[in-house]
mmCIF file of C-alpha atoms in Angstrom:
data_model
loop_
_atom_site.group_PDB
_atom_site.id
_atom_site.type_symbol
_atom_site.label_atom_id
_atom_site.label_comp_id
_atom_site.label_asym_id
_atom_site.label_seq_id
_atom_site.Cartn_x
_atom_site.Cartn_y
_atom_site.Cartn_z
ATOM 1 C CA UNK A 1 -7.088 -9.743 -25.076
ATOM 2 C CA UNK A 2 -7.297 -9.387 -21.118
ATOM 3 C CA UNK A 3 -7.442 -12.618 -20.710
ATOM 4 C CA UNK A 4 -4.683 -13.696 -23.254
ATOM 5 C CA UNK A 5 -0.880 -13.671 -21.775
ATOM 6 C CA UNK A 6 0.963 -10.313 -23.350
ATOM 7 C CA UNK A 7 2.895 -10.923 -26.050
ATOM 8 C CA UNK A 8 6.847 -10.898 -25.758
ATOM 9 C CA UNK A 9 6.818 -7.885 -27.499
ATOM 10 C CA UNK A 10 5.062 -6.129 -25.894
ATOM 11 C CA UNK A 11 6.406 -6.910 -22.047
ATOM 12 C CA UNK A 12 9.443 -5.459 -24.119
ATOM 13 C CA UNK A 13 7.461 -2.899 -24.894
ATOM 14 C CA UNK A 14 7.150 -2.656 -20.829
ATOM 15 C CA UNK A 15 10.398 -3.254 -20.159
ATOM 16 C CA UNK A 16 11.966 -0.415 -22.308
ATOM 17 C CA UNK A 17 9.309 1.781 -21.948
ATOM 18 C CA UNK A 18 10.629 1.810 -17.583
ATOM 19 C CA UNK A 19 14.138 1.665 -17.892
ATOM 20 C CA UNK A 20 13.264 5.798 -20.739
ATOM 21 C CA UNK A 21 11.145 7.048 -18.240
ATOM 22 C CA UNK A 22 13.532 6.415 -14.780
ATOM 23 C CA UNK A 23 16.567 7.365 -18.040
ATOM 24 C CA UNK A 24 14.478 10.069 -18.182
ATOM 25 C CA UNK A 25 13.496 11.536 -14.530
ATOM 26 C CA UNK A 26 17.254 11.370 -13.610
ATOM 27 C CA UNK A 27 18.780 13.914 -16.869
ATOM 28 C CA UNK A 28 15.981 16.164 -16.221
ATOM 29 C CA UNK A 29 17.619 17.058 -12.277
ATOM 30 C CA UNK A 30 20.397 17.287 -13.680
ATOM 31 C CA UNK A 31 20.960 20.945 -14.227
ATOM 32 C CA UNK A 32 18.781 21.787 -11.018
ATOM 33 C CA UNK A 33 21.981 19.725 -9.938
ATOM 34 C CA UNK A 34 24.572 21.463 -11.121
ATOM 35 C CA UNK A 35 22.956 25.059 -10.569
ATOM 36 C CA UNK A 36 23.806 23.895 -7.398
ATOM 37 C CA UNK A 37 27.252 23.969 -7.706
ATOM 38 C CA UNK A 38 26.766 20.545 -7.518
ATOM 39 C CA UNK A 39 30.061 19.063 -9.752
ATOM 40 C CA UNK A 40 30.507 15.228 -11.523
ATOM 41 C CA UNK A 41 33.939 13.613 -11.629
ATOM 42 C CA UNK A 42 34.622 9.795 -12.079
ATOM 43 C CA UNK A 43 36.820 9.464 -8.495
ATOM 44 C CA UNK A 44 39.504 6.209 -8.247
ATOM 45 C CA UNK A 45 40.285 6.537 -4.379
ATOM 46 C CA UNK A 46 38.063 4.390 -2.735
ATOM 47 C CA UNK A 47 40.141 3.554 0.075
ATOM 48 C CA UNK A 48 38.665 5.133 3.314
ATOM 49 C CA UNK A 49 35.675 6.194 1.912
ATOM 50 C CA UNK A 50 33.092 3.950 4.302
ATOM 51 C CA UNK A 51 33.022 1.878 1.381
ATOM 52 C CA UNK A 52 33.247 -1.525 3.296
ATOM 53 C CA UNK A 53 31.065 -0.170 6.239
ATOM 54 C CA UNK A 54 28.248 0.773 3.101
ATOM 55 C CA UNK A 55 28.848 -3.067 1.257
ATOM 56 C CA UNK A 56 28.665 -4.613 4.191
ATOM 57 C CA UNK A 57 24.907 -2.926 5.274
ATOM 58 C CA UNK A 58 23.743 -3.183 1.668
ATOM 59 C CA UNK A 59 24.152 -6.794 1.767
ATOM 60 C CA UNK A 60 21.645 -7.854 4.520
ATOM 61 C CA UNK A 61 19.013 -5.221 2.363
ATOM 62 C CA UNK A 62 19.933 -6.718 -0.886
ATOM 63 C CA UNK A 63 18.406 -10.436 1.214
ATOM 64 C CA UNK A 64 15.200 -8.219 2.022
ATOM 65 C CA UNK A 65 15.124 -7.981 -1.664
ATOM 66 C CA UNK A 66 15.161 -11.626 -2.181
ATOM 67 C CA UNK A 67 12.766 -12.637 -0.071
ATOM 68 C CA UNK A 68 10.164 -9.934 -0.428
ATOM 69 C CA UNK A 69 10.739 -11.262 -4.160
ATOM 70 C CA UNK A 70 10.749 -15.312 -2.793
ATOM 71 C CA UNK A 71 7.736 -14.694 -1.406
ATOM 72 C CA UNK A 72 6.039 -12.795 -4.339
ATOM 73 C CA UNK A 73 6.880 -14.813 -6.270
ATOM 74 C CA UNK A 74 4.585 -17.581 -4.290
ATOM 75 C CA UNK A 75 2.054 -15.818 -4.288
ATOM 76 C CA UNK A 76 1.734 -15.238 -8.034
ATOM 77 C CA UNK A 77 2.699 -18.551 -8.704
ATOM 78 C CA UNK A 78 -0.627 -19.212 -6.348
ATOM 79 C CA UNK A 79 -2.592 -16.739 -7.991
ATOM 80 C CA UNK A 80 -1.758 -18.200 -11.835
ATOM 81 C CA UNK A 81 -2.845 -21.679 -11.064
ATOM 82 C CA UNK A 82 -5.737 -20.284 -9.455
ATOM 83 C CA UNK A 83 -6.279 -16.922 -13.015
ATOM 84 C CA UNK A 84 -5.964 -20.488 -15.368
ATOM 85 C CA UNK A 85 -8.765 -22.137 -13.579
ATOM 86 C CA UNK A 86 -11.690 -19.630 -14.197
ATOM 87 C CA UNK A 87 -12.800 -18.780 -16.836
ATOM 88 C CA UNK A 88 -12.618 -15.488 -17.386
ATOM 89 C CA UNK A 89 -10.118 -12.210 -16.140
ATOM 90 C CA UNK A 90 -10.108 -11.201 -12.425
ATOM 91 C CA UNK A 91 -10.333 -12.929 -10.128
ATOM 92 C CA UNK A 92 -7.287 -14.081 -9.560
ATOM 93 C CA UNK A 93 -3.401 -12.637 -10.179
ATOM 94 C CA UNK A 94 -5.445 -9.796 -11.880
ATOM 95 C CA UNK A 95 -7.197 -8.536 -8.438
ATOM 96 C CA UNK A 96 -5.152 -9.127 -6.900
ATOM 97 C CA UNK A 97 -2.156 -6.845 -8.410
ATOM 98 C CA UNK A 98 -4.857 -4.163 -8.849
ATOM 99 C CA UNK A 99 -5.877 -3.739 -5.942
ATOM 100 C CA UNK A 100 -2.887 -4.358 -3.944
ATOM 101 C CA UNK A 101 -1.105 -0.935 -5.897
ATOM 102 C CA UNK A 102 -5.094 0.085 -4.651
ATOM 103 C CA UNK A 103 -3.469 -0.387 -1.041
ATOM 104 C CA UNK A 104 -0.222 0.706 -1.249
ATOM 105 C CA UNK A 105 -1.469 4.683 -2.495
ATOM 106 C CA UNK A 106 -1.600 5.714 1.396
ATOM 107 C CA UNK A 107 1.015 4.893 2.667
ATOM 108 C CA UNK A 108 2.973 5.838 -0.798
ATOM 109 C CA UNK A 109 1.607 8.936 -0.065
ATOM 110 C CA UNK A 110 2.571 10.044 3.668
ATOM 111 C CA UNK A 111 4.216 7.261 5.779
ATOM 112 C CA UNK A 112 7.109 6.880 2.240
ATOM 113 C CA UNK A 113 7.601 10.557 2.717
ATOM 114 C CA UNK A 114 7.263 10.549 6.441
ATOM 115 C CA UNK A 115 10.073 8.023 7.239
ATOM 116 C CA UNK A 116 12.046 9.232 4.880
ATOM 117 C CA UNK A 117 12.387 11.870 6.406
ATOM 118 C CA UNK A 118 12.850 10.824 10.029
ATOM 119 C CA UNK A 119 15.748 8.675 9.413
ATOM 120 C CA UNK A 120 18.370 11.435 9.203
ATOM 121 C CA UNK A 121 18.193 13.463 12.503
ATOM 122 C CA UNK A 122 17.442 9.213 13.980
ATOM 123 C CA UNK A 123 20.587 9.015 12.012
ATOM 124 C CA UNK A 124 21.885 11.348 13.970
ATOM 125 C CA UNK A 125 20.531 11.000 17.470
ATOM 126 C CA UNK A 126 21.588 7.508 16.968
ATOM 127 C CA UNK A 127 25.051 9.041 16.021
ATOM 128 C CA UNK A 128 25.110 10.949 19.751
ATOM 129 C CA UNK A 129 24.404 7.904 21.577
ATOM 130 C CA UNK A 130 20.999 9.130 21.734
ATOM 131 C CA UNK A 131 18.668 5.851 22.060
ATOM 132 C CA UNK A 132 15.766 7.516 23.436
ATOM 133 C CA UNK A 133 15.375 10.599 21.452
ATOM 134 C CA UNK A 134 15.636 7.143 18.482
ATOM 135 C CA UNK A 135 12.842 5.505 20.394
ATOM 136 C CA UNK A 136 11.542 8.782 20.621
ATOM 137 C CA UNK A 137 11.470 10.073 17.082
ATOM 138 C CA UNK A 138 10.158 7.155 15.961
ATOM 139 C CA UNK A 139 7.565 6.773 17.724
ATOM 140 C CA UNK A 140 6.666 10.296 16.846
ATOM 141 C CA UNK A 141 6.616 9.614 12.740
ATOM 142 C CA UNK A 142 4.782 6.495 14.049
ATOM 143 C CA UNK A 143 1.558 8.526 15.344
ATOM 144 C CA UNK A 144 1.598 10.872 12.151
ATOM 145 C CA UNK A 145 1.361 7.815 10.015
ATOM 146 C CA UNK A 146 -1.226 6.211 11.463
ATOM 147 C CA UNK A 147 -3.720 8.819 12.043
ATOM 148 C CA UNK A 148 -3.699 8.906 8.454
ATOM 149 C CA UNK A 149 -3.076 5.519 7.515
ATOM 150 C CA UNK A 150 -6.406 3.781 10.132
ATOM 151 C CA UNK A 151 -9.023 6.304 8.693
ATOM 152 C CA UNK A 152 -7.614 4.755 5.353
ATOM 153 C CA UNK A 153 -7.709 1.868 5.884
ATOM 154 C CA UNK A 154 -10.735 1.713 7.121
ATOM 155 C CA UNK A 155 -12.156 3.741 4.343
ATOM 156 C CA UNK A 156 -10.715 0.598 2.409
ATOM 157 C CA UNK A 157 -12.573 -1.704 5.132
ATOM 158 C CA UNK A 158 -15.541 -0.074 4.058
ATOM 159 C CA UNK A 159 -15.833 1.548 0.893
ATOM 160 C CA UNK A 160 -13.714 -1.450 -0.579
ATOM 161 C CA UNK A 161 -17.137 -2.052 -3.069
ATOM 162 C CA UNK A 162 -18.293 1.190 -4.573
ATOM 163 C CA UNK A 163 -14.340 1.944 -4.667
ATOM 164 C CA UNK A 164 -13.542 -1.013 -6.728
ATOM 165 C CA UNK A 165 -17.361 -0.334 -8.768
ATOM 166 C CA UNK A 166 -16.496 3.223 -9.609
ATOM 167 C CA UNK A 167 -12.787 2.525 -10.178
ATOM 168 C CA UNK A 168 -12.671 -0.350 -12.790
ATOM 169 C CA UNK A 169 -16.879 -1.558 -13.461
ATOM 170 C CA UNK A 170 -16.133 -0.737 -16.533
ATOM 171 C CA UNK A 171 -15.484 -3.261 -20.079
ATOM 172 C CA UNK A 172 -13.453 -5.988 -19.348
ATOM 173 C CA UNK A 173 -13.762 -6.157 -15.506
ATOM 174 C CA UNK A 174 -18.023 -5.047 -16.250
ATOM 175 C CA UNK A 175 -18.120 -8.260 -14.057
ATOM 176 C CA UNK A 176 -15.014 -8.616 -12.205
ATOM 177 C CA UNK A 177 -14.711 -5.602 -10.002
ATOM 178 C CA UNK A 178 -16.604 -7.347 -6.915
ATOM 179 C CA UNK A 179 -13.434 -9.359 -6.839
ATOM 180 C CA UNK A 180 -11.176 -6.441 -6.686
ATOM 181 C CA UNK A 181 -13.472 -4.750 -3.901
ATOM 182 C CA UNK A 182 -12.878 -8.275 -1.676
ATOM 183 C CA UNK A 183 -9.907 -8.155 -2.672
ATOM 184 C CA UNK A 184 -8.389 -4.548 -1.620
ATOM 185 C CA UNK A 185 -11.112 -5.010 1.368
ATOM 186 C CA UNK A 186 -8.911 -7.690 2.659
ATOM 187 C CA UNK A 187 -5.007 -6.186 2.793
ATOM 188 C CA UNK A 188 -7.407 -2.796 4.660
ATOM 189 C CA UNK A 189 -6.647 -5.960 7.740
ATOM 190 C CA UNK A 190 -3.116 -5.676 6.605
ATOM 191 C CA UNK A 191 -1.974 -1.794 5.921
ATOM 192 C CA UNK A 192 -1.380 -0.544 9.664
ATOM 193 C CA UNK A 193 0.654 -3.544 10.908
ATOM 194 C CA UNK A 194 2.242 -3.592 7.414
ATOM 195 C CA UNK A 195 2.953 0.455 8.737
ATOM 196 C CA UNK A 196 3.758 0.200 11.756
ATOM 197 C CA UNK A 197 6.654 -2.495 10.427
ATOM 198 C CA UNK A 198 7.758 0.023 7.773
ATOM 199 C CA UNK A 199 8.218 3.014 10.547
ATOM 200 C CA UNK A 200 9.985 0.566 13.021
ATOM 201 C CA UNK A 201 12.543 -1.159 9.828
ATOM 202 C CA UNK A 202 13.859 2.559 9.871
ATOM 203 C CA UNK A 203 14.617 2.525 13.702
ATOM 204 C CA UNK A 204 16.818 0.043 13.118
ATOM 205 C CA UNK A 205 18.002 1.529 9.887
ATOM 206 C CA UNK A 206 18.949 4.976 12.193
ATOM 207 C CA UNK A 207 21.361 2.109 14.385
ATOM 208 C CA UNK A 208 22.265 0.683 10.762
ATOM 209 C CA UNK A 209 21.333 -2.705 11.398
ATOM 210 C CA UNK A 210 20.411 -3.880 8.532
ATOM 211 C CA UNK A 211 20.652 -7.689 9.688
ATOM 212 C CA UNK A 212 17.786 -7.895 11.637
ATOM 213 C CA UNK A 213 15.082 -6.524 9.710
ATOM 214 C CA UNK A 214 16.260 -8.958 6.827
ATOM 215 C CA UNK A 215 15.651 -11.707 9.656
ATOM 216 C CA UNK A 216 12.404 -10.144 10.332
ATOM 217 C CA UNK A 217 11.942 -10.209 7.244
ATOM 218 C CA UNK A 218 12.629 -13.842 6.889
ATOM 219 C CA UNK A 219 10.051 -14.382 9.617
ATOM 220 C CA UNK A 220 7.656 -12.296 7.758
ATOM 221 C CA UNK A 221 7.987 -13.819 4.231
ATOM 222 C CA UNK A 222 7.755 -18.003 5.735
ATOM 223 C CA UNK A 223 4.487 -16.831 7.503
ATOM 224 C CA UNK A 224 3.095 -14.534 4.758
ATOM 225 C CA UNK A 225 4.028 -18.494 2.428
ATOM 226 C CA UNK A 226 2.210 -20.782 5.165
ATOM 227 C CA UNK A 227 -0.599 -18.885 5.426
ATOM 228 C CA UNK A 228 -0.318 -18.163 1.495
ATOM 229 C CA UNK A 229 -0.656 -22.121 0.944
ATOM 230 C CA UNK A 230 -3.406 -22.429 4.112
ATOM 231 C CA UNK A 231 -6.174 -19.840 2.212
ATOM 232 C CA UNK A 232 -5.251 -21.347 -1.642
ATOM 233 C CA UNK A 233 -6.201 -24.637 -0.496
ATOM 234 C CA UNK A 234 -9.010 -23.791 2.053
ATOM 235 C CA UNK A 235 -11.792 -23.307 -0.956
ATOM 236 C CA UNK A 236 -11.540 -24.879 -4.601
ATOM 237 C CA UNK A 237 -13.704 -21.238 -5.407
ATOM 238 C CA UNK A 238 -11.091 -19.463 -8.514
ATOM 239 C CA UNK A 239 -12.485 -16.688 -7.216
ATOM 240 C CA UNK A 240 -12.162 -15.850 -4.121
ATOM 241 C CA UNK A 241 -8.377 -16.992 -3.959
ATOM 242 C CA UNK A 242 -6.962 -13.445 -4.736
ATOM 243 C CA UNK A 243 -8.838 -12.024 -1.182
ATOM 244 C CA UNK A 244 -7.304 -15.558 0.544
ATOM 245 C CA UNK A 245 -3.891 -14.503 -0.514
ATOM 246 C CA UNK A 246 -4.116 -11.183 0.956
ATOM 247 C CA UNK A 247 -5.212 -12.525 3.980
ATOM 248 C CA UNK A 248 -2.829 -14.494 4.654
ATOM 249 C CA UNK A 249 -0.155 -11.115 3.597
ATOM 250 C CA UNK A 250 -2.345 -8.184 6.153
ATOM 251 C CA UNK A 251 -2.334 -11.605 8.613
ATOM 252 C CA UNK A 252 1.985 -12.027 8.263
ATOM 253 C CA UNK A 253 2.641 -8.453 8.789
ATOM 254 C CA UNK A 254 0.221 -9.111 11.831
ATOM 255 C CA UNK A 255 3.397 -11.805 12.136
ATOM 256 C CA UNK A 256 6.293 -8.798 11.649
ATOM 257 C CA UNK A 257 4.913 -5.907 13.461
ATOM 258 C CA UNK A 258 4.484 -7.803 16.440
ATOM 259 C CA UNK A 259 8.037 -9.267 15.840
ATOM 260 C CA UNK A 260 9.794 -6.117 15.076
ATOM 261 C CA UNK A 261 8.378 -3.952 18.072
ATOM 262 C CA UNK A 262 9.349 -6.521 20.514
ATOM 263 C CA UNK A 263 12.703 -6.801 19.297
ATOM 264 C CA UNK A 264 12.943 -3.106 18.444
ATOM 265 C CA UNK A 265 12.743 -2.574 21.699
ATOM 266 C CA UNK A 266 15.243 -4.350 22.998
ATOM 267 C CA UNK A 267 17.744 -2.112 20.558
ATOM 268 C CA UNK A 268 16.165 0.848 22.360
ATOM 269 C CA UNK A 269 14.398 0.089 25.696
ATOM 270 C CA UNK A 270 12.406 3.631 26.149
ATOM 271 C CA UNK A 271 10.032 2.767 23.083
ATOM 272 C CA UNK A 272 6.734 1.459 24.995
ATOM 273 C CA UNK A 273 3.858 0.121 22.866
ATOM 274 C CA UNK A 274 1.251 1.827 25.776
ATOM 275 C CA UNK A 275 1.410 4.796 23.164
ATOM 276 C CA UNK A 276 0.853 2.989 20.282
ATOM 277 C CA UNK A 277 -1.510 1.191 21.889
ATOM 278 C CA UNK A 278 -3.859 3.801 22.743
ATOM 279 C CA UNK A 279 -3.123 5.735 19.774
ATOM 280 C CA UNK A 280 -4.935 3.139 17.624
ATOM 281 C CA UNK A 281 -7.437 2.848 20.352
ATOM 282 C CA UNK A 282 -8.320 6.173 20.368
ATOM 283 C CA UNK A 283 -7.864 6.760 16.233
ATOM 284 C CA UNK A 284 -10.680 3.729 15.916
ATOM 285 C CA UNK A 285 -13.181 5.330 18.258
ATOM 286 C CA UNK A 286 -12.921 8.327 16.315
ATOM 287 C CA UNK A 287 -13.084 7.124 12.765
ATOM 288 C CA UNK A 288 -16.240 4.411 13.716
ATOM 289 C CA UNK A 289 -19.197 6.865 13.695
ATOM 290 C CA UNK A 290 -17.896 7.963 9.718
ATOM 291 C CA UNK A 291 -17.460 4.395 9.035
ATOM 292 C CA UNK A 292 -20.939 3.268 10.040
ATOM 293 C CA UNK A 293 -21.878 6.201 7.155
ATOM 294 C CA UNK A 294 -19.808 4.696 4.755
ATOM 295 C CA UNK A 295 -21.282 1.666 5.724
ATOM 296 C CA UNK A 296 -24.550 2.029 5.549
ATOM 297 C CA UNK A 297 -24.084 4.156 2.299
ATOM 298 C CA UNK A 298 -22.382 1.320 1.581
ATOM 299 C CA UNK A 299 -25.139 -1.280 1.713
ATOM 300 C CA UNK A 300 -27.929 0.829 0.104
ATOM 301 C CA UNK A 301 -25.906 1.113 -2.945
ATOM 302 C CA UNK A 302 -24.914 -2.155 -3.949
ATOM 303 C CA UNK A 303 -27.767 -2.411 -6.599
ATOM 304 C CA UNK A 304 -27.855 1.783 -7.565
ATOM 305 C CA UNK A 305 -27.057 2.306 -10.676
ATOM 306 C CA UNK A 306 -23.532 3.890 -11.755
ATOM 307 C CA UNK A 307 -24.357 7.909 -10.607
ATOM 308 C CA UNK A 308 -25.443 7.232 -7.367
ATOM 309 C CA UNK A 309 -22.828 4.643 -5.943
ATOM 310 C CA UNK A 310 -20.646 7.975 -7.229
ATOM 311 C CA UNK A 311 -22.744 9.959 -4.982
ATOM 312 C CA UNK A 312 -22.619 7.948 -2.171
ATOM 313 C CA UNK A 313 -19.520 7.123 -1.894
ATOM 314 C CA UNK A 314 -18.364 10.836 -2.124
ATOM 315 C CA UNK A 315 -20.549 11.912 0.189
ATOM 316 C CA UNK A 316 -19.898 8.990 2.466
ATOM 317 C CA UNK A 317 -15.968 9.817 2.518
ATOM 318 C CA UNK A 318 -16.597 13.908 2.367
ATOM 319 C CA UNK A 319 -19.440 13.334 6.020
ATOM 320 C CA UNK A 320 -16.290 11.083 7.167
ATOM 321 C CA UNK A 321 -13.985 13.198 6.710
ATOM 322 C CA UNK A 322 -15.613 16.079 8.783
ATOM 323 C CA UNK A 323 -16.708 13.142 11.328
ATOM 324 C CA UNK A 324 -12.919 12.088 11.730
ATOM 325 C CA UNK A 325 -11.789 15.267 12.345
ATOM 326 C CA UNK A 326 -14.400 16.535 14.687
ATOM 327 C CA UNK A 327 -14.175 13.070 16.770
ATOM 328 C CA UNK A 328 -9.854 13.698 16.853
ATOM 329 C CA UNK A 329 -10.577 17.295 18.041
ATOM 330 C CA UNK A 330 -12.339 16.173 21.321
ATOM 331 C CA UNK A 331 -9.692 13.271 22.263
ATOM 332 C CA UNK A 332 -7.419 15.787 22.037
ATOM 333 C CA UNK A 333 -5.595 13.452 18.931
ATOM 334 C CA UNK A 334 -2.697 16.239 18.324
ATOM 335 C CA UNK A 335 -1.833 14.650 14.783
ATOM 336 C CA UNK A 336 -4.956 14.384 13.497
ATOM 337 C CA UNK A 337 -4.794 19.386 14.134
ATOM 338 C CA UNK A 338 -0.996 18.257 12.310
ATOM 339 C CA UNK A 339 -2.151 17.082 9.467
ATOM 340 C CA UNK A 340 -5.741 18.441 9.169
ATOM 341 C CA UNK A 341 -3.016 22.506 9.158
ATOM 342 C CA UNK A 342 -1.404 20.448 6.498
ATOM 343 C CA UNK A 343 -4.493 19.928 4.436
ATOM 344 C CA UNK A 344 -5.113 23.304 4.983
ATOM 345 C CA UNK A 345 -2.037 25.425 4.224
ATOM 346 C CA UNK A 346 -2.425 22.675 0.889
ATOM 347 C CA UNK A 347 -5.976 24.338 0.107
ATOM 348 C CA UNK A 348 -4.778 27.740 1.328
ATOM 349 C CA UNK A 349 -7.129 27.194 4.463
ATOM 350 C CA UNK A 350 -6.058 29.456 7.458
ATOM 351 C CA UNK A 351 -5.840 26.313 10.661
ATOM 352 C CA UNK A 352 -8.091 27.112 13.325
ATOM 353 C CA UNK A 353 -6.440 28.720 16.129
ATOM 354 C CA UNK A 354 -7.374 26.399 18.251
ATOM 355 C CA UNK A 355 -6.085 23.641 17.129
ATOM 356 C CA UNK A 356 -3.014 23.447 17.536
ATOM 357 C CA UNK A 357 -0.598 20.171 19.338
ATOM 358 C CA UNK A 358 -0.530 19.629 23.038
ATOM 359 C CA UNK A 359 2.410 18.318 23.620
ATOM 360 C CA UNK A 360 2.140 16.604 26.631
ATOM 361 C CA UNK A 361 -0.218 14.383 24.112
ATOM 362 C CA UNK A 362 3.025 13.420 22.051
ATOM 363 C CA UNK A 363 4.305 10.285 23.452
#
């Protein structure tokens, strides 16, 4: 029964299974690492290896994780209370957790990869005391990430309901998928601020500054907790608590993105908000025609059959994607052309030679 909590045996199975999966993932890498000539042997001469500085940086990272966990515990308790108050599963913790996993997927697919690739080069620039280069590398990564994440956020906002109906509107969730849809739409408002804050943090890490991200996360966690308590108590309806708490989460990262930019600019004076605001404006204008189409289709198919909803969703994605890339080319957004080139190479289609990026447009 999905409304019942997991038993101790089920929790143990999930925990051991996840741990075993990680062990297997690690073990399969060992032969490949050995093939590259990398060998493993224990070392005990730790003095002079730079571990003191590593531990100094790591302690703030540990505090960062603990702060994030604290926010999650508070939100989980609020959601669990709401779930206990309502009859049937889906409106509280389940909706929030499921919508969050869908919402974080675009970020995990692209932003994490871009930020991981950015950090070594930004760190080398920081080591060479090239703060202008660190700022430029940070902004370059930001532009690439947002070119993908802005359309994703708008897609979640206008197509959240039909998507959740297709993905989860079956079986035990046949009557509760709207809660998932509204929660995903609320989370969508925080995707862009979350991305901005995430990439900016890599600027701090390149500067070997982990203390400031900890303090920034303290502010974000405090904002999330305060906003979550307000959102949880603004209404007695337990079926809307998940979207309300998702809005609180989005709000906290809106605050966090602003604070992080202001703080990072003190260390990177050439980091300007103007190019970022201009890019966001261009991206929202480029995605607007597709958003109108998607919103109209979502409205027209709200009471249609599952098959019609699926067809409408697929058609909306295709039309909106074509409209976005067309508008982006007309507006000379070079990162959109780069993204299209990446997608074209992966699909085996050669990109249009006229779509080269314009270096003068890249801030």
